[in-house]
Coordinates of C-alpha atoms in Angstrom, one line a residue:
Chain K
M1 CA 0.0 0.0 0.0
V2 CA 2.8 2.4 1.0
K3 CA 4.8 1.4 -2.1
K4 CA 1.8 2.1 -4.4
R5 CA 1.3 5.4 -2.7
I6 CA 5.0 6.3 -3.3
L7 CA 4.6 5.4 -7.0
L8 CA 1.4 7.4 -7.3
V9 CA 2.7 10.5 -5.4
G10 CA 6.0 10.3 -7.4
F11 CA 3.9 10.4 -10.6
L12 CA 1.9 13.4 -9.4
I13 CA 5.1 15.3 -8.3
T14 CA 6.8 14.6 -11.7
L15 CA 3.6 15.7 -13.5
L16 CA 3.6 18.9 -11.4
I17 CA 7.2 19.7 -12.3
F18 CA 6.5 19.0 -15.9
V19 CA 3.4 21.2 -16.0
T20 CA 5.4 24.0 -14.1
I21 CA 8.1 23.9 -16.7
Y22 CA 5.6 23.7 -19.6
F23 CA 3.6 26.7 -18.3
T24 CA 6.8 28.7 -17.4
N25 CA 7.8 28.2 -21.1
I26 CA 4.4 29.4 -22.2
I27 CA 4.7 32.5 -20.0
L28 CA 8.2 33.2 -21.4
N29 CA 6.8 32.7 -24.9
K30 CA 4.3 35.5 -24.2
Q31 CA 7.1 37.7 -22.8
R32 CA 9.2 37.1 -25.8
E33 CA 6.3 38.1 -28.1
D34 CA 5.7 41.2 -25.9
A35 CA 9.4 42.1 -26.1
I36 CA 9.3 41.9 -29.9
D37 CA 6.0 43.8 -30.1
E38 CA 7.5 46.6 -27.9
R39 CA 10.6 46.9 -30.2
M40 CA 8.4 47.0 -33.3
T41 CA 6.1 49.6 -31.8
S42 CA 9.1 51.7 -30.9
L43 CA 10.5 51.3 -34.5
I44 CA 7.1 52.4 -36.0
E45 CA 7.0 55.4 -33.7
N46 CA 10.5 56.3 -34.9
Y47 CA 9.4 55.9 -38.5
E48 CA 6.4 58.1 -38.0
E49 CA 8.7 60.8 -36.5
M50 CA 11.1 60.4 -39.3
Q51 CA 8.3 60.8 -41.9
T52 CA 7.1 63.9 -40.2
L53 CA 10.6 65.3 -40.2
S54 CA 11.0 64.5 -43.8
M55 CA 7.7 66.2 -44.7
M56 CA 8.8 69.2 -42.6
S57 CA 12.1 69.4 -44.4
N58 CA 10.3 69.6 -47.7
L59 CA 8.1 72.4 -46.4
F60 CA 10.5 74.4 -44.2
G61 CA 13.9 73.6 -45.7
E62 CA 16.6 71.1 -44.9
E63 CA 18.9 73.2 -42.7
G64 CA 17.1 72.7 -39.4
T65 CA 15.9 69.1 -39.9
C66 CA 18.9 67.4 -41.4
L67 CA 21.0 67.2 -38.3
I68 CA 18.0 65.9 -36.2
M69 CA 17.2 63.3 -38.9
Q70 CA 20.8 62.1 -39.1
A71 CA 20.9 61.5 -35.4
Q72 CA 17.6 59.8 -35.5
L73 CA 18.6 57.6 -38.4
L74 CA 21.8 56.4 -36.7
N75 CA 19.8 55.4 -33.7
M76 CA 17.3 53.6 -35.8
N77 CA 20.0 51.7 -37.7
K78 CA 21.1 50.2 -34.4
E79 CA 17.6 49.5 -33.2
I80 CA 16.5 47.9 -36.5
W81 CA 19.5 45.6 -36.5
E82 CA 18.9 44.5 -32.9
T83 CA 15.2 43.9 -33.5
G84 CA 16.1 41.7 -36.5
R85 CA 18.5 39.7 -34.4
K86 CA 16.0 39.2 -31.6
I87 CA 13.3 38.1 -34.0
D88 CA 15.6 35.4 -35.4
Q89 CA 16.9 34.4 -32.0
Y90 CA 13.4 34.0 -30.4
R91 CA 12.0 32.4 -33.5
T92 CA 14.4 29.4 -33.3
I93 CA 13.3 28.5 -29.8
T94 CA 9.6 28.3 -30.5
E95 CA 7.9 24.9 -30.8
E96 CA 6.9 25.6 -34.4
F97 CA 10.5 26.8 -35.0
M98 CA 10.9 28.9 -38.1
D99 CA 7.2 28.5 -39.0
D100 CA 5.8 30.0 -35.9
P101 CA 3.0 32.3 -37.1
F102 CA 3.8 35.2 -34.7
Y103 CA 7.4 35.4 -35.8
L104 CA 6.5 35.0 -39.5
E105 CA 4.2 38.0 -39.1
Q106 CA 6.8 40.0 -37.2
K107 CA 9.3 39.1 -39.9
R108 CA 6.9 40.6 -42.5
R109 CA 6.4 43.7 -40.5
F110 CA 10.2 44.0 -40.0
N111 CA 10.9 43.7 -43.7
L112 CA 8.3 46.3 -44.5
N113 CA 9.9 48.6 -41.9
E114 CA 13.3 48.0 -43.4
A115 CA 12.0 48.9 -46.8
L116 CA 10.6 52.1 -45.4
Y117 CA 13.8 52.9 -43.5
F118 CA 15.9 52.2 -46.6
S119 CA 13.7 54.6 -48.7
L120 CA 14.0 57.3 -46.0
L121 CA 17.7 56.9 -45.9
E122 CA 18.1 57.1 -49.6
Q123 CA 16.0 60.2 -49.7
M124 CA 18.0 61.8 -46.9
K125 CA 21.3 60.9 -48.6
K126 CA 20.2 63.1 -51.5
S127 CA 19.0 66.0 -49.4
C128 CA 21.2 66.0 -46.3
E129 CA 24.5 64.7 -47.6
V130 CA 24.6 61.7 -45.3
N131 CA 27.8 59.6 -45.6
Q132 CA 26.3 56.3 -44.7
T133 CA 26.8 53.4 -47.1
T134 CA 23.9 51.1 -47.6
L135 CA 24.1 47.3 -48.2
L136 CA 21.0 45.3 -49.1
F137 CA 21.1 41.6 -48.5
F138 CA 18.5 39.4 -50.1
Y139 CA 18.0 35.9 -48.9
Q140 CA 15.7 32.9 -49.1
K141 CA 15.0 30.0 -46.7
K142 CA 17.8 27.4 -46.2
E143 CA 16.2 24.7 -48.4
N144 CA 16.3 27.0 -51.5
C145 CA 19.5 28.9 -50.6
P146 CA 22.1 26.8 -48.8
D147 CA 24.6 29.7 -48.7
C148 CA 22.2 32.4 -47.3
D149 CA 23.0 31.5 -43.7
A150 CA 26.7 31.7 -44.3
Q151 CA 26.4 35.1 -46.1
S152 CA 24.3 36.4 -43.2
F153 CA 27.0 35.3 -40.8
V154 CA 29.6 37.2 -42.7
L155 CA 27.5 40.3 -42.8
T156 CA 26.9 40.1 -39.1
D157 CA 30.6 40.1 -38.6
I158 CA 31.1 43.0 -41.0
R159 CA 28.3 45.0 -39.4
H160 CA 30.1 44.6 -36.1
E161 CA 33.3 46.1 -37.5
F162 CA 31.9 48.9 -39.6
D163 CA 29.2 49.9 -37.1
E164 CA 27.5 53.2 -37.9
E165 CA 29.3 53.7 -41.2
L166 CA 27.3 50.9 -42.8
A167 CA 23.6 50.4 -42.9
I168 CA 22.7 46.8 -43.7
F169 CA 19.1 45.8 -44.7
S170 CA 18.3 42.2 -45.0
F171 CA 15.2 41.1 -47.0
D172 CA 13.5 37.8 -47.0
A173 CA 12.5 37.0 -50.5
D174 CA 10.2 34.2 -49.4
L175 CA 7.8 36.5 -47.7
D176 CA 6.2 37.7 -51.0
L177 CA 6.2 41.3 -50.0
A178 CA 5.6 43.8 -52.7
P179 CA 8.3 46.3 -51.6
V180 CA 10.9 43.5 -51.5
A181 CA 9.7 42.2 -54.9
I182 CA 10.1 45.7 -56.4
L183 CA 13.6 46.0 -55.0
A184 CA 14.5 42.6 -56.3
Q185 CA 13.2 43.5 -59.7
Y186 CA 14.9 46.9 -59.7
Y187 CA 18.3 45.2 -59.0
N188 CA 17.5 42.4 -61.5
L189 CA 18.2 39.6 -59.0
T190 CA 18.2 36.1 -60.3
E191 CA 20.0 34.2 -57.6
Y192 CA 20.4 34.2 -53.8
P193 CA 22.1 35.2 -51.6
C194 CA 22.6 38.5 -53.3
T195 CA 24.2 41.6 -51.8
I196 CA 23.7 45.1 -53.2
V197 CA 26.4 47.6 -52.3
E198 CA 25.6 51.1 -53.5
D199 CA 23.4 50.0 -56.4
T200 CA 25.8 47.2 -57.6
A201 CA 24.6 43.6 -57.2
H202 CA 27.0 40.9 -56.0
C203 CA 25.2 37.6 -56.1
G204 CA 26.6 34.4 -54.5
L205 CA 28.6 33.8 -51.4
Y206 CA 31.3 36.2 -50.5
D207 CA 33.6 35.7 -47.5
K208 CA 34.7 38.5 -45.2
D209 CA 37.8 39.4 -47.2
D210 CA 36.0 39.6 -50.5
M211 CA 33.1 41.6 -49.0
M212 CA 35.5 44.0 -47.3
D213 CA 37.2 44.5 -50.7
I214 CA 33.9 45.3 -52.3
L215 CA 32.9 47.7 -49.5
C216 CA 36.3 49.4 -49.4
N217 CA 36.4 49.9 -53.2
T218 CA 33.0 51.4 -53.1
S219 CA 33.0 53.9 -50.2
Y220 CA 35.1 55.5 -47.5
F221 CA 35.3 53.4 -44.3
S222 CA 37.6 54.1 -41.4
E223 CA 38.2 50.3 -41.2
C224 CA 39.6 50.2 -44.8
S225 CA 43.3 50.6 -45.5
D226 CA 42.8 51.3 -49.2
N227 CA 39.9 53.8 -49.4
P228 CA 38.7 55.0 -52.8
Chain G
M1 CA 11.5 21.7 -34.1
N2 CA 10.9 18.1 -35.1
P3 CA 7.8 16.9 -33.2
A4 CA 9.3 13.4 -32.8
Y5 CA 12.5 14.7 -31.2
L6 CA 10.5 17.0 -29.0
G7 CA 8.2 14.1 -27.9
L8 CA 11.3 12.0 -27.2
V9 CA 12.8 14.8 -25.0
Y10 CA 9.5 15.1 -23.0
F11 CA 9.2 11.3 -22.6
V12 CA 12.8 10.7 -21.5
W13 CA 12.7 13.6 -19.2
F14 CA 9.5 12.4 -17.6
L15 CA 10.7 8.8 -17.1
S16 CA 14.0 9.8 -15.6
T17 CA 12.5 12.5 -13.4
Y18 CA 9.9 10.1 -12.2
F19 CA 12.6 7.5 -11.4
I20 CA 14.5 10.1 -9.3
V21 CA 11.4 11.4 -7.5
V22 CA 10.3 7.9 -6.5
L23 CA 13.8 7.2 -5.2
I24 CA 13.8 10.4 -3.1
L25 CA 10.3 9.7 -1.8
S26 CA 11.3 6.2 -0.9
L27 CA 14.3 7.4 1.0
I28 CA 12.1 9.8 3.0
E29 CA 9.5 7.2 3.6
Y30 CA 11.9 4.5 4.7
K31 CA 14.6 6.6 6.4
E32 CA 14.0 4.9 9.7
E33 CA 14.5 1.4 8.2
L34 CA 17.6 2.1 6.2
F35 CA 20.1 1.2 9.0
I36 CA 18.0 -1.4 10.8
S37 CA 19.1 -5.0 10.4
P38 CA 17.6 -8.1 12.0
A39 CA 19.6 -9.1 15.1
L40 CA 20.6 -12.5 16.4
D41 CA 18.8 -13.7 19.5
K42 CA 20.8 -14.9 22.4
N43 CA 19.6 -18.5 21.8
D44 CA 20.4 -18.4 18.1
I45 CA 23.1 -20.8 17.0
L46 CA 25.5 -19.3 14.6
P47 CA 25.5 -21.2 11.3
N48 CA 28.6 -22.4 9.4
V49 CA 29.6 -20.1 6.6
S50 CA 31.9 -20.8 3.7
I51 CA 33.7 -17.8 2.1
I52 CA 34.9 -18.3 -1.4
I53 CA 37.5 -16.1 -3.1
S54 CA 38.2 -16.5 -6.8
A55 CA 41.7 -15.1 -7.5
F56 CA 43.3 -14.3 -10.8
N57 CA 46.6 -12.5 -10.6
E58 CA 45.9 -10.9 -7.2
E59 CA 49.3 -11.3 -5.6
E60 CA 49.2 -7.7 -4.4
S61 CA 45.8 -7.6 -2.8
I62 CA 44.9 -11.1 -1.7
S63 CA 46.8 -10.9 1.6
A64 CA 44.8 -7.9 2.7
S65 CA 41.6 -9.8 1.8
L66 CA 42.6 -12.8 3.8
D67 CA 43.8 -10.7 6.7
S68 CA 40.4 -9.0 6.9
L69 CA 38.7 -12.4 6.9
L70 CA 40.9 -13.6 9.8
Q71 CA 39.7 -10.5 11.7
L72 CA 36.0 -11.5 11.4
D73 CA 34.0 -11.3 14.6
Y74 CA 32.6 -14.8 14.2
P75 CA 33.5 -18.1 15.8
K76 CA 36.6 -19.3 13.9
E77 CA 35.4 -22.9 13.8
K78 CA 32.3 -21.8 12.0
V79 CA 34.1 -20.0 9.2
E80 CA 35.6 -21.8 6.2
I81 CA 37.6 -19.8 3.7
I82 CA 38.1 -21.3 0.2
V83 CA 40.6 -19.6 -2.1
V84 CA 40.3 -20.7 -5.7
N85 CA 43.3 -19.8 -7.9
D86 CA 42.1 -19.2 -11.4
G87 CA 45.3 -20.1 -13.2
S88 CA 47.2 -16.9 -12.0
T89 CA 50.4 -16.2 -13.9
D90 CA 51.8 -14.0 -11.1
N91 CA 52.7 -14.9 -7.5
T92 CA 49.1 -15.3 -6.2
R93 CA 49.9 -19.0 -5.3
E94 CA 52.9 -17.9 -3.2
A95 CA 50.9 -15.1 -1.6
V96 CA 48.2 -17.5 -0.4
Q97 CA 50.5 -20.4 0.6
P98 CA 51.4 -19.0 4.1
Y99 CA 47.7 -18.8 4.9
T100 CA 47.0 -22.5 4.1
E101 CA 48.7 -23.4 7.4
N102 CA 45.5 -22.2 9.0
S103 CA 43.2 -25.3 9.0
H104 CA 40.1 -23.1 8.1
I105 CA 41.7 -21.9 4.9
H106 CA 41.5 -24.2 1.9
F107 CA 43.3 -23.6 -1.4
I108 CA 42.1 -24.9 -4.7
D109 CA 45.0 -24.4 -7.1
N110 CA 43.8 -24.4 -10.8
T111 CA 46.7 -24.3 -13.2
S112 CA 44.5 -23.1 -16.1
N113 CA 42.2 -20.1 -16.3
K114 CA 38.6 -21.2 -16.0
G115 CA 36.8 -17.9 -15.4
K116 CA 35.5 -16.4 -12.3
A117 CA 32.0 -18.1 -12.3
A118 CA 33.6 -21.5 -12.8
C119 CA 36.0 -21.0 -9.9
L120 CA 33.1 -19.8 -7.6
N121 CA 31.1 -22.9 -8.6
Q122 CA 34.2 -25.0 -7.8
G123 CA 34.4 -23.3 -4.4
I124 CA 30.6 -23.8 -3.7
A125 CA 30.9 -27.5 -4.6
A126 CA 33.7 -27.8 -2.0
A127 CA 31.9 -25.7 0.6
T128 CA 30.4 -27.3 3.7
G129 CA 28.7 -24.2 5.2
E130 CA 25.0 -23.6 5.3
Y131 CA 25.7 -20.2 3.7
V132 CA 28.3 -19.3 1.1
A133 CA 29.7 -15.9 0.8
C134 CA 31.4 -15.0 -2.5
M135 CA 34.1 -12.3 -2.3
D136 CA 36.5 -10.6 -4.6
A137 CA 40.2 -11.0 -4.0
D138 CA 40.8 -7.3 -4.1
S139 CA 38.3 -6.5 -1.3
V140 CA 38.4 -6.2 2.5
V141 CA 35.5 -6.8 4.8
D142 CA 34.1 -5.2 7.9
P143 CA 34.8 -7.6 10.9
Q144 CA 31.0 -7.6 11.6
I145 CA 30.0 -8.6 8.1
L146 CA 28.8 -12.1 8.9
K147 CA 27.1 -11.3 12.2
K148 CA 25.2 -8.5 10.4
T149 CA 24.2 -10.5 7.3
V150 CA 23.5 -14.0 8.6
P151 CA 20.4 -12.9 10.7
Y152 CA 18.6 -11.9 7.4
F153 CA 18.4 -15.6 6.6
K154 CA 15.9 -16.1 9.5
N155 CA 13.4 -15.2 6.8
K156 CA 13.2 -18.5 4.9
K157 CA 12.5 -16.6 1.7
T158 CA 15.8 -14.8 1.8
G159 CA 18.1 -16.3 -0.9
A160 CA 20.9 -13.8 -0.7
V161 CA 22.1 -10.7 1.2
T162 CA 24.3 -8.0 -0.2
V163 CA 26.1 -5.2 1.7
T164 CA 27.3 -1.6 1.2
V165 CA 30.2 -1.5 -1.2
L166 CA 32.7 1.2 -0.5
V167 CA 35.8 2.3 -2.4
K168 CA 39.1 1.4 -0.8
N169 CA 41.4 4.5 -0.5
P170 CA 40.1 6.8 -3.3
K171 CA 43.0 9.0 -4.3
N172 CA 42.6 10.6 -7.8
F173 CA 39.7 12.6 -9.2
L174 CA 38.1 9.6 -11.0
E175 CA 38.2 7.4 -7.9
K176 CA 36.6 10.2 -5.9
V177 CA 33.8 10.5 -8.5
I178 CA 33.2 6.7 -8.5
E179 CA 33.3 6.6 -4.7
L180 CA 30.1 8.7 -4.7
E181 CA 28.6 6.5 -7.3
Y182 CA 29.3 3.5 -5.1
I183 CA 27.9 5.1 -2.0
L184 CA 24.7 5.9 -3.8
G185 CA 24.3 3.3 -6.5
L186 CA 25.8 0.3 -4.8
S187 CA 24.6 1.1 -1.3
L188 CA 21.7 3.4 -0.7
F189 CA 19.7 2.8 -3.9
L190 CA 20.2 -1.0 -3.6
K191 CA 18.8 -0.7 -0.1
I192 CA 15.7 1.1 -1.6
Y193 CA 15.5 -1.5 -4.4
S194 CA 15.6 -4.3 -1.7
L195 CA 12.5 -2.7 0.0
F196 CA 10.7 -3.2 -3.3
N197 CA 12.4 -6.6 -3.9
T198 CA 13.9 -5.3 -7.1
I199 CA 17.7 -5.8 -6.5
Q200 CA 19.2 -6.8 -9.9
V201 CA 22.7 -7.6 -8.7
T202 CA 24.5 -9.4 -5.8
P203 CA 27.8 -7.4 -6.1
G204 CA 31.0 -9.4 -6.5
P205 CA 33.0 -7.7 -3.8
F206 CA 30.9 -9.5 -1.2
S207 CA 27.5 -11.2 -1.2
I208 CA 26.3 -14.0 0.9
Y209 CA 23.9 -16.7 -0.3
R210 CA 21.8 -19.5 1.2
K211 CA 23.7 -22.5 -0.2
S212 CA 20.6 -24.6 -0.7
V213 CA 19.3 -21.8 -3.0
V214 CA 22.5 -21.6 -5.0
D215 CA 22.4 -25.4 -5.4
E216 CA 18.7 -25.3 -6.4
I217 CA 19.3 -22.7 -9.1
G218 CA 22.5 -24.4 -10.3
G219 CA 25.2 -22.1 -9.1
F220 CA 26.8 -19.3 -11.2
D221 CA 26.3 -19.1 -15.0
V222 CA 29.8 -19.8 -16.4
T223 CA 28.8 -18.3 -19.8
N224 CA 27.8 -15.0 -18.4
I225 CA 30.3 -12.1 -18.1
T226 CA 28.4 -10.6 -15.2
E227 CA 27.7 -13.7 -13.1
D228 CA 26.9 -11.7 -10.0
L229 CA 24.1 -9.9 -11.9
E230 CA 22.8 -13.0 -13.7
I231 CA 22.4 -15.0 -10.5
A232 CA 20.3 -12.3 -9.0
Y233 CA 17.7 -12.8 -11.8
R234 CA 17.6 -16.5 -11.1
I235 CA 17.2 -16.0 -7.4
H236 CA 14.1 -13.8 -8.2
K237 CA 13.0 -16.5 -10.7
A238 CA 13.1 -19.1 -7.9
K239 CA 10.9 -16.7 -5.9
Y240 CA 13.6 -15.8 -3.2
I241 CA 14.3 -12.4 -1.8
I242 CA 17.6 -10.5 -2.1
A243 CA 18.1 -8.5 1.1
F244 CA 20.4 -5.6 1.6
C245 CA 22.3 -4.7 4.8
M246 CA 23.5 -1.1 5.2
T247 CA 25.0 -1.6 8.6
T248 CA 28.1 -3.4 7.3
F249 CA 30.4 -3.0 4.4
V250 CA 33.0 -4.3 2.1
K251 CA 35.8 -2.1 0.7
T252 CA 37.0 -2.7 -2.8
I253 CA 39.6 -1.5 -5.3
I254 CA 38.2 0.3 -8.3
P255 CA 39.7 1.3 -11.7
N256 CA 42.0 4.4 -11.2
N257 CA 42.1 5.4 -14.8
F258 CA 39.7 5.9 -17.7
T259 CA 40.8 2.8 -19.6
G260 CA 40.2 0.6 -16.6
L261 CA 36.8 2.2 -15.9
Y262 CA 35.9 1.8 -19.6
R263 CA 36.7 -1.9 -19.6
Q264 CA 34.8 -2.4 -16.3
R265 CA 31.7 -0.6 -17.4
R266 CA 31.7 -2.2 -20.9
R267 CA 31.7 -5.6 -19.2
W268 CA 29.0 -4.6 -16.6
Y269 CA 26.7 -2.9 -19.1
T270 CA 27.1 -5.5 -21.8
G271 CA 26.5 -8.2 -19.2
A272 CA 23.4 -6.3 -18.0
I273 CA 22.0 -6.2 -21.5
Q274 CA 22.8 -9.9 -22.2
T275 CA 21.3 -11.0 -18.9
A276 CA 18.1 -8.9 -19.5
V277 CA 17.7 -10.5 -22.9
Q278 CA 18.4 -14.0 -21.5
H279 CA 15.7 -13.6 -18.8
R280 CA 13.2 -11.5 -20.9
N281 CA 10.4 -13.9 -20.0
M282 CA 10.5 -12.4 -16.5
F283 CA 9.3 -9.0 -17.8
F284 CA 5.8 -7.6 -17.8
T285 CA 4.4 -10.4 -15.7
S286 CA 3.0 -10.1 -12.2
E287 CA 4.6 -13.4 -11.3
Y288 CA 7.9 -11.7 -10.2
G289 CA 6.2 -8.6 -8.5
I290 CA 7.6 -5.2 -9.1
F291 CA 10.9 -6.7 -10.4
G292 CA 9.2 -7.8 -13.6
Y293 CA 8.2 -4.2 -14.4
F294 CA 11.1 -2.4 -12.8
V295 CA 13.9 -3.9 -14.9
P296 CA 12.3 -3.1 -18.3
F297 CA 11.4 0.4 -17.0
N298 CA 15.0 0.8 -16.1
F299 CA 16.2 -0.3 -19.5
A300 CA 13.6 1.9 -21.2
I301 CA 15.1 4.9 -19.5
I302 CA 18.6 3.8 -20.4
I303 CA 17.9 3.0 -24.1
L304 CA 15.6 6.0 -24.8
G305 CA 18.0 8.2 -23.0
L306 CA 20.8 6.8 -25.1
V307 CA 18.8 7.5 -28.4
L308 CA 18.2 11.0 -27.2
F309 CA 21.8 11.4 -26.3
I310 CA 23.0 10.2 -29.7
L311 CA 20.5 12.4 -31.5
S312 CA 21.6 15.4 -29.4
Q313 CA 25.3 14.7 -30.0
Y314 CA 24.6 14.4 -33.8
L315 CA 22.9 17.8 -33.7
L316 CA 25.7 19.3 -31.6
V317 CA 28.5 17.9 -33.9
T318 CA 26.8 19.0 -37.1
N319 CA 26.3 22.4 -35.5
I320 CA 29.9 22.6 -34.5
I321 CA 31.0 21.6 -38.0
K322 CA 28.7 24.2 -39.6
N323 CA 30.0 26.9 -37.2
I324 CA 33.6 26.1 -38.0
S325 CA 32.9 26.4 -41.7
L326 CA 31.1 29.7 -41.0
F327 CA 34.0 31.1 -38.9
A328 CA 36.3 30.1 -41.7
L329 CA 34.5 32.7 -43.8
T330 CA 35.3 35.5 -41.3
N331 CA 39.0 34.4 -40.7
Y332 CA 37.9 32.8 -37.4
N333 CA 36.9 36.1 -35.8
F334 CA 35.6 34.7 -32.6
L335 CA 35.9 37.9 -30.7
A336 CA 33.3 39.6 -32.8
F337 CA 31.0 36.7 -32.3
L338 CA 31.5 36.7 -28.5
S339 CA 31.0 40.4 -28.2
L340 CA 27.5 39.9 -29.8
R341 CA 26.6 37.3 -27.1
E342 CA 24.5 38.6 -24.3
F343 CA 22.7 37.2 -21.3
D344 CA 19.0 37.2 -22.1
P345 CA 16.8 35.0 -19.8
L346 CA 14.0 35.2 -22.4
A347 CA 16.2 33.3 -24.8
L348 CA 16.0 30.2 -22.5
S349 CA 14.1 27.5 -24.4
I350 CA 12.1 24.6 -22.9
F351 CA 15.2 22.3 -23.5
G352 CA 17.1 24.7 -21.3
F353 CA 14.5 24.2 -18.5
F354 CA 14.7 20.5 -18.9
G355 CA 18.5 20.5 -18.7
I356 CA 18.5 22.8 -15.7
S357 CA 15.9 20.6 -13.9
S358 CA 17.9 17.5 -14.7
I359 CA 21.0 18.9 -13.1
C360 CA 19.0 20.1 -10.1
M361 CA 17.5 16.6 -9.7
T362 CA 21.0 15.0 -9.8
L363 CA 22.3 17.5 -7.2
L364 CA 19.2 16.9 -5.0
T365 CA 19.7 13.1 -5.2
L366 CA 23.4 13.6 -4.3
I367 CA 22.7 15.8 -1.4
I368 CA 19.7 13.8 0.0
G369 CA 21.4 10.5 -0.8
M370 CA 24.7 11.4 1.0
R371 CA 22.7 12.6 4.0
F372 CA 20.6 9.4 4.2
A373 CA 23.7 7.3 3.6
R374 CA 25.3 9.1 6.6
Q375 CA 28.3 10.2 4.6
S376 CA 29.9 13.6 4.4
L377 CA 29.4 15.5 1.1
R378 CA 31.5 18.5 2.3
T379 CA 34.7 16.4 2.2
R380 CA 33.8 15.1 -1.3
I381 CA 33.2 18.4 -3.2
P382 CA 35.5 17.7 -6.2
G383 CA 34.0 14.2 -6.7
S384 CA 30.5 15.8 -6.5
V385 CA 31.3 18.1 -9.4
G386 CA 32.4 15.1 -11.5
F387 CA 29.4 13.0 -10.4
V388 CA 26.9 15.5 -11.9
F389 CA 28.7 15.3 -15.3
M390 CA 29.4 11.5 -15.2
F391 CA 26.1 11.2 -17.1
F392 CA 27.9 11.9 -20.4
L393 CA 30.5 9.3 -19.8
Y394 CA 28.0 6.7 -18.9
Q395 CA 26.1 7.3 -22.1
L396 CA 29.3 6.6 -24.0
F397 CA 29.8 3.4 -22.1
W398 CA 26.2 2.3 -22.7
F399 CA 26.6 3.1 -26.4
V400 CA 29.7 0.9 -26.7
S401 CA 28.0 -1.8 -24.6
L402 CA 24.9 -1.8 -26.6
Y403 CA 27.0 -2.1 -29.8
T404 CA 29.0 -5.0 -28.2
A405 CA 25.8 -6.8 -27.1
L406 CA 24.1 -6.3 -30.5
T407 CA 27.2 -7.5 -32.4
K408 CA 27.6 -10.4 -29.9
R409 CA 31.3 -9.6 -29.5
K410 CA 33.1 -11.6 -26.9
I411 CA 34.3 -9.8 -23.8
R412 CA 36.8 -11.4 -21.4
W413 CA 36.3 -11.0 -17.7

């Protein structure tokens, strides 16, 4: 009788521990989603502010607004990069893994925001003489693009070295987003991964040295020994 | 995440956690009984006991074993010691020779190597005692060992009694880790198993048997590489009990290096698999009580755990290979990678929780186990650290043993 009780109580305790872990994970899932939501909301607020500033510069002239916009863009560059990283990090630990609907939706929003940010930056470069080089990175899922992960890894390393001098935008071509499709069409992309540095497409996998050469031959970077 | 892999993680975690929780609950429930042994009455007549030592190349340790037996607190005329030389190629014969002058010590000198089980059977055949104790030649016993174990046989259903196995003079790190394993695995847990009548082994360093039971079941199986484990199954099969006595002990020598430990565990685990297969008709039947369910449950944890371990290692290795090839693209710029790492509690996945809970359960078992075994943990801190991570080594040993058993490779004792 005592032995049966031990076996039963043992089962219940184990079940309790399991349920505790399972629900703690659900709570954390919710917190992860909230954290991403918060970051996205903050990004959207920044975009709205930027759009307002852009409109104002058209109306009242660029002198007063350019400096503010430049500072704002630098801050956003960092924020957008961090948000992208967090989405990818949290996405991999969900039960549905890369197909988790929440993170797929966030990825779509993130790509749209990036397209918006890229457009704003390009516009600003013309009007405010911003010296930030832009790099567009187009990728597909691993099954269709075995080298995309590797290229992303190289760009993460380069982003770390070049910091604010380089703005990297990564676009998921599998999400079927119209702005991404327009960009892909504009640059005439036929294969992935593909990296666009200042309007020139470099498709295929490039290691760090090759990518540094491309960047250093295109723009001025403090990291480069041979600047153009 | 692959649902099959996730399901396997859940299932293995649940089974192994349940096993540990039941062990801890049993310890708490039976804490008063752990160190209680049946005592001899004043009118009890002490029975004759034959102690059999099978020795193969034991010139360095056999004297200590025999000396410890000569110190037994038991009437000398009721103890018979039979040393069986298993064709030793060293000076074991010469080491035993001086002891043969004692009329209670008999020496069977085999010139060829027969194997441990055959030598023990030879000793049992020559034994005149009502009980036979089998002992390893590299072990030393507590002087009280017979007085403490013999009373268990008052219960007519008791077929064998085993005792606490301790490590003799643990010196290096590996020995200190294994010492903890012996205190828990070959002492405390065996005691708990005995309360459920589920002991699966009568350890070789010292176990005492009712001779009539050993004769009834036909002695040790000479074809089995873990004869002390196999005989336990047949004792259960013959419907006898295996009792465990925690109030006395035997100290034994253990492997002091990885190669020695690997060889020992490969033999133990391969033998355990072969024995379970040999006696599979005992499983999932109420005829043998909890034993019939406990053994397959135990093997389910081991085998599923092993499958999970192999899958996880495969994922880990492929990930490492992938990362190395990625780092090659950035001229192995590890510093940049490390500077991007940050502590984020939200990044803890459910696997992380399972891993942390498993480590906590192991630590809890260690702390509670040492407390109930009345042993100090404070003086064994380095061993404790190793104990928590021995899991990985055991998985490796089980993997090799499973392969050895499946391919039916021969292992020498």
